[in-house]
Amino acid sequence: MILLLLILTIITGIYFLNLNYQYWKKRGVPGPKPKFFVGNMLENFLVKKSPAEVFADIYRQYENAPLVGIFRGFSPALLIRDPELIRDITVKSFQQFHDNDLFLDKDVDPLLGRNPFFAKGDEWKTHRTVATPGFTSGKMKTIYPLLEHVSQEFIKYVEKVTKNGACHVKNVCMRFTLNNVGSCAFGIEAKCFEEENNEFKQIADRFFAPEDWQNIKVFIISILPFLAKLISIKFTPKDVEEKLTNIVVQILKYREDNNIVRNDFLQILHQIKKKDPNFTNVDITAHAAGFFGDGYETSSIVMHFILYALASNPQTQSKLREEVTKAFEENHDSLPYEELQKLQYLDAVFNEALRLYPPLGALIKVCTKPYTYTPKNGEKPFVIEPETRVILPLIALHRDPKYFEEPDSFKPERFLVKENITKYTFMPFGEGPRACLGQRFGTLQVKVGVAYVIKNFEISVNERTKLPLEFEPTYFLVLPKDPIWLDFKKIV
Ligand code: HEM
């Protein structure tokens, strides 16, 4: 009898879950046929492609549609193709789409739960407001000499590690961005060039490595989002939490005891704590941890893709070297902040690499209030309901031949005339009030690092690099499946 009841429950469950697959059909939204359980995410489910690549494949199949109805597991989601609708979602109607898909509860994950990226509604606003003063353009100007100093040390380090052959370029870039974060956010020398496996490097190796069980929970929520309220996720491993807390507490104590005031991110947080008794050491650590995690990983990925693109395109590399070397020569072998801002070709190279390899290949937003979508072709309007996920397929837009001629080629020249770029088709940092908070810092550290490398080395792709590049399907950022190896030849 119990077995019969169980079978009946399962059959009824399957029936209703299957009915859900009519969701977009009923609303007249075009989209690919979903498969039971996985929806349209089969290739991601089989660990063949990342979600961003699956979205890009679907994007290409619906050339004339402004939006496409898909299913992530059982859950309906809208893939947005129309740049004007993207503007609406990210800017004009931000109030209806202000949350990101993945939410971490700060009581379960005290560090990442306070990161603006993972917070919701009013809490997001609070966390973003706290972190914002650390990223003003005035702040960037004051920390720039620290970045330039790390860049000079970086050149010596690259020379040392490439003496005996090629280097794993992502690892090298990661040490560079970790040292920058140490210096600009924590006011310490992270020593990632001198020491093979120091504390900062150890934390970084574990920072984005949640336990398997947490990944399974993320997957379950992505296919059955209504379970989000019941399943709590903790990304930050316990040891990372403890180590970062220790570092922050020690630095703050040292500064208090010795009356030291430094012009860095930690100092800003410390000032807030002095004024607001509700702002605790956990808050300080969480925001410092946010700077740590956001600060090193995306930027080192971008930097290593830029170097790869330059290594694969020797003419572009020479052209950039010409621009950069001239700037160094005119400034007594250094590259002041104002001069860096003037380097137009460097800016174009930076943007073109971000177009081909945006570290976040797709953004997923949550509809928080009903939104009426009126198709331009006169078809019936329909309401995007609260809790519906809307997907902004960055990598698909960035590689759409409608917006970028020869989209798979690396051609920085297309960014020299910014008017050529259709708005909301190129958005590696997102758009609107929720766009990347660290854009200025990320841009600055990557540009100064690349400028120093190109001035000092000729780079080429080493045969250990597996081509064509494939993306790692299990990582949340766009990263090659197999590492990129580059040869560096010192220019004398
Ligand atoms: C070149 C490197 C970087 C790229 C390409 C990048 C890209 C992005 C993107 C696409 C988003 C999501 C925007 C959205 O949801 O609309 C984001 C969010 C964010 N990024 Fe970055 N990022 C970079 C570097 C950094 C750095 C260096 C920091 C801080 C040190 C940082 C801090 C943040 C924060 C705090 C958010 C969440 C913003 C919010 O939800 O209010 N990012 N970033």
Coordinates of C-alpha atoms in Angstrom, one line a residue, residues 69-237:
G69 CA 11.8 31.4 -22.8
I70 CA 13.9 28.6 -21.4
F71 CA 14.0 26.3 -18.4
R72 CA 16.8 25.8 -15.9
G73 CA 15.7 22.4 -14.6
F74 CA 12.0 23.0 -13.9
S75 CA 12.3 26.7 -13.4
P76 CA 11.3 29.1 -16.2
A77 CA 13.8 31.8 -17.1
L78 CA 14.0 34.5 -19.8
L79 CA 17.0 34.8 -22.0
I80 CA 17.1 38.5 -23.0
R81 CA 18.4 39.2 -26.5
D82 CA 17.2 42.8 -27.1
P83 CA 19.7 45.4 -25.9
E84 CA 16.9 47.9 -25.2
L85 CA 15.2 45.4 -22.9
I86 CA 18.6 44.9 -21.2
R87 CA 18.7 48.6 -20.6
D88 CA 15.2 48.4 -19.1
I89 CA 16.1 45.6 -16.8
T90 CA 19.4 47.0 -15.6
V91 CA 18.7 50.7 -15.5
K92 CA 15.2 52.0 -16.2
S93 CA 13.2 49.3 -14.4
F94 CA 16.0 48.4 -12.0
Q95 CA 13.4 48.5 -9.1
Q96 CA 11.8 45.5 -10.6
F97 CA 15.0 43.5 -11.2
H98 CA 17.4 44.6 -8.4
D99 CA 18.4 41.2 -7.1
N100 CA 21.0 38.7 -8.4
D101 CA 20.0 35.1 -8.7
L102 CA 22.3 33.7 -6.1
F103 CA 21.7 34.8 -2.6
L104 CA 23.8 34.1 0.5
D105 CA 22.4 34.6 3.9
K106 CA 24.8 36.6 6.1
D107 CA 23.8 34.6 9.1
V108 CA 25.0 31.4 7.4
D109 CA 27.9 32.8 5.4
P110 CA 29.0 35.9 7.4
L111 CA 31.7 36.9 4.9
L112 CA 30.3 36.5 1.4
G113 CA 26.7 37.1 2.7
R114 CA 27.8 40.7 3.2
N115 CA 29.3 41.0 -0.2
P116 CA 27.1 43.3 -2.3
F117 CA 27.0 40.7 -5.1
F118 CA 25.2 38.2 -2.9
A119 CA 23.0 40.5 -0.9
K120 CA 19.3 41.3 -1.6
G121 CA 17.1 44.4 -1.5
D122 CA 17.8 46.9 1.3
E123 CA 20.7 44.8 2.7
W124 CA 22.4 45.1 -0.7
K125 CA 22.0 48.9 -0.5
T126 CA 23.6 49.0 2.9
H127 CA 26.6 46.8 2.0
R128 CA 27.2 48.7 -1.3
T129 CA 27.0 52.0 0.5
V130 CA 29.7 50.9 3.0
A131 CA 32.0 49.7 0.3
T132 CA 31.6 52.5 -2.2
P133 CA 34.0 55.1 -0.7
G134 CA 36.8 52.6 -1.3
F135 CA 36.4 52.8 -5.0
T136 CA 36.1 56.5 -5.9
S137 CA 38.3 57.9 -8.6
G138 CA 40.1 60.0 -6.0
K139 CA 40.9 56.9 -4.0
M140 CA 42.2 55.2 -7.1
K141 CA 44.6 58.1 -7.7
T142 CA 46.0 57.8 -4.2
I143 CA 46.5 54.1 -4.3
Y144 CA 48.0 54.1 -7.9
P145 CA 51.7 54.4 -6.7
L146 CA 51.2 51.2 -4.7
L147 CA 50.0 49.4 -7.9
E148 CA 52.9 50.8 -9.9
H149 CA 55.3 49.6 -7.2
V150 CA 53.8 46.1 -7.3
S151 CA 54.1 46.2 -11.1
Q152 CA 57.8 46.9 -10.9
E153 CA 58.3 44.0 -8.6
F154 CA 56.1 41.9 -10.9
I155 CA 58.5 42.4 -13.8
K156 CA 61.4 41.1 -11.7
Y157 CA 59.3 38.1 -10.6
V158 CA 58.3 37.3 -14.2
E159 CA 61.9 37.5 -15.3
K160 CA 62.9 35.0 -12.6
V161 CA 60.1 32.5 -13.2
T162 CA 60.4 32.5 -17.0
K163 CA 64.2 32.0 -17.0
N164 CA 63.8 28.3 -17.4
G165 CA 60.9 28.4 -19.8
A166 CA 57.3 29.2 -20.1
C167 CA 55.0 30.1 -17.3
H168 CA 51.4 29.3 -16.2
V169 CA 50.2 32.8 -16.9
K170 CA 47.0 32.7 -14.7
N171 CA 49.1 31.7 -11.7
V172 CA 51.6 34.5 -12.3
C173 CA 48.8 37.1 -12.8
M174 CA 47.1 35.9 -9.6
R175 CA 50.2 36.6 -7.5
F176 CA 50.3 40.1 -9.0
T177 CA 46.6 40.8 -8.2
L178 CA 47.0 39.3 -4.7
N179 CA 49.9 41.5 -3.9
N180 CA 47.9 44.5 -5.1
V181 CA 45.0 43.6 -2.9
G182 CA 47.3 43.1 0.1
S183 CA 48.8 46.5 -0.5
C184 CA 45.7 48.5 -1.4
A185 CA 43.1 46.9 0.8
F186 CA 45.0 45.5 3.8
G187 CA 48.0 47.7 3.8
I188 CA 50.4 44.8 4.0
E189 CA 53.0 43.2 1.7
A190 CA 51.4 40.0 0.6
K191 CA 54.8 38.6 -0.5
C192 CA 53.3 36.4 -3.2
F193 CA 56.4 36.9 -5.4
E194 CA 58.9 36.0 -2.8
E195 CA 57.1 33.1 -1.1
E196 CA 55.7 30.1 -3.0
N197 CA 52.9 29.3 -0.6
N198 CA 52.3 32.1 1.8
E199 CA 49.1 32.9 3.7
F200 CA 47.5 35.1 1.0
K201 CA 48.1 32.5 -1.7
Q202 CA 46.7 29.7 0.6
I203 CA 43.6 31.7 1.3
A204 CA 43.2 32.5 -2.5
D205 CA 43.5 28.8 -3.4
R206 CA 40.7 28.0 -1.1
F207 CA 38.5 31.1 -1.4
F208 CA 36.4 30.0 -4.4
A209 CA 36.5 26.4 -3.5
P210 CA 33.2 25.6 -1.7
E211 CA 32.7 22.1 -0.5
D212 CA 31.1 19.7 -3.0
W213 CA 27.9 19.6 -1.0
Q214 CA 27.5 23.4 -1.3
N215 CA 27.8 23.1 -5.1
I216 CA 25.1 20.5 -5.1
K217 CA 22.9 22.8 -3.1
V218 CA 23.5 25.6 -5.7
F219 CA 22.5 23.2 -8.4
I220 CA 19.3 22.1 -6.6
I221 CA 18.3 25.7 -6.1
S222 CA 19.0 26.6 -9.7
I223 CA 16.6 23.8 -10.9
L224 CA 14.1 24.2 -8.1
P225 CA 14.3 27.9 -7.0
F226 CA 11.3 27.6 -4.6
L227 CA 13.6 25.6 -2.4
A228 CA 15.9 28.5 -1.9
K229 CA 14.2 29.5 1.3
L230 CA 14.7 26.1 2.8
I231 CA 18.3 25.5 1.7
S232 CA 21.1 27.7 3.1
I233 CA 24.4 28.0 1.3
K234 CA 27.8 28.7 2.8
F235 CA 30.5 29.4 0.2
T236 CA 33.3 30.5 2.3
P237 CA 35.2 27.5 3.8

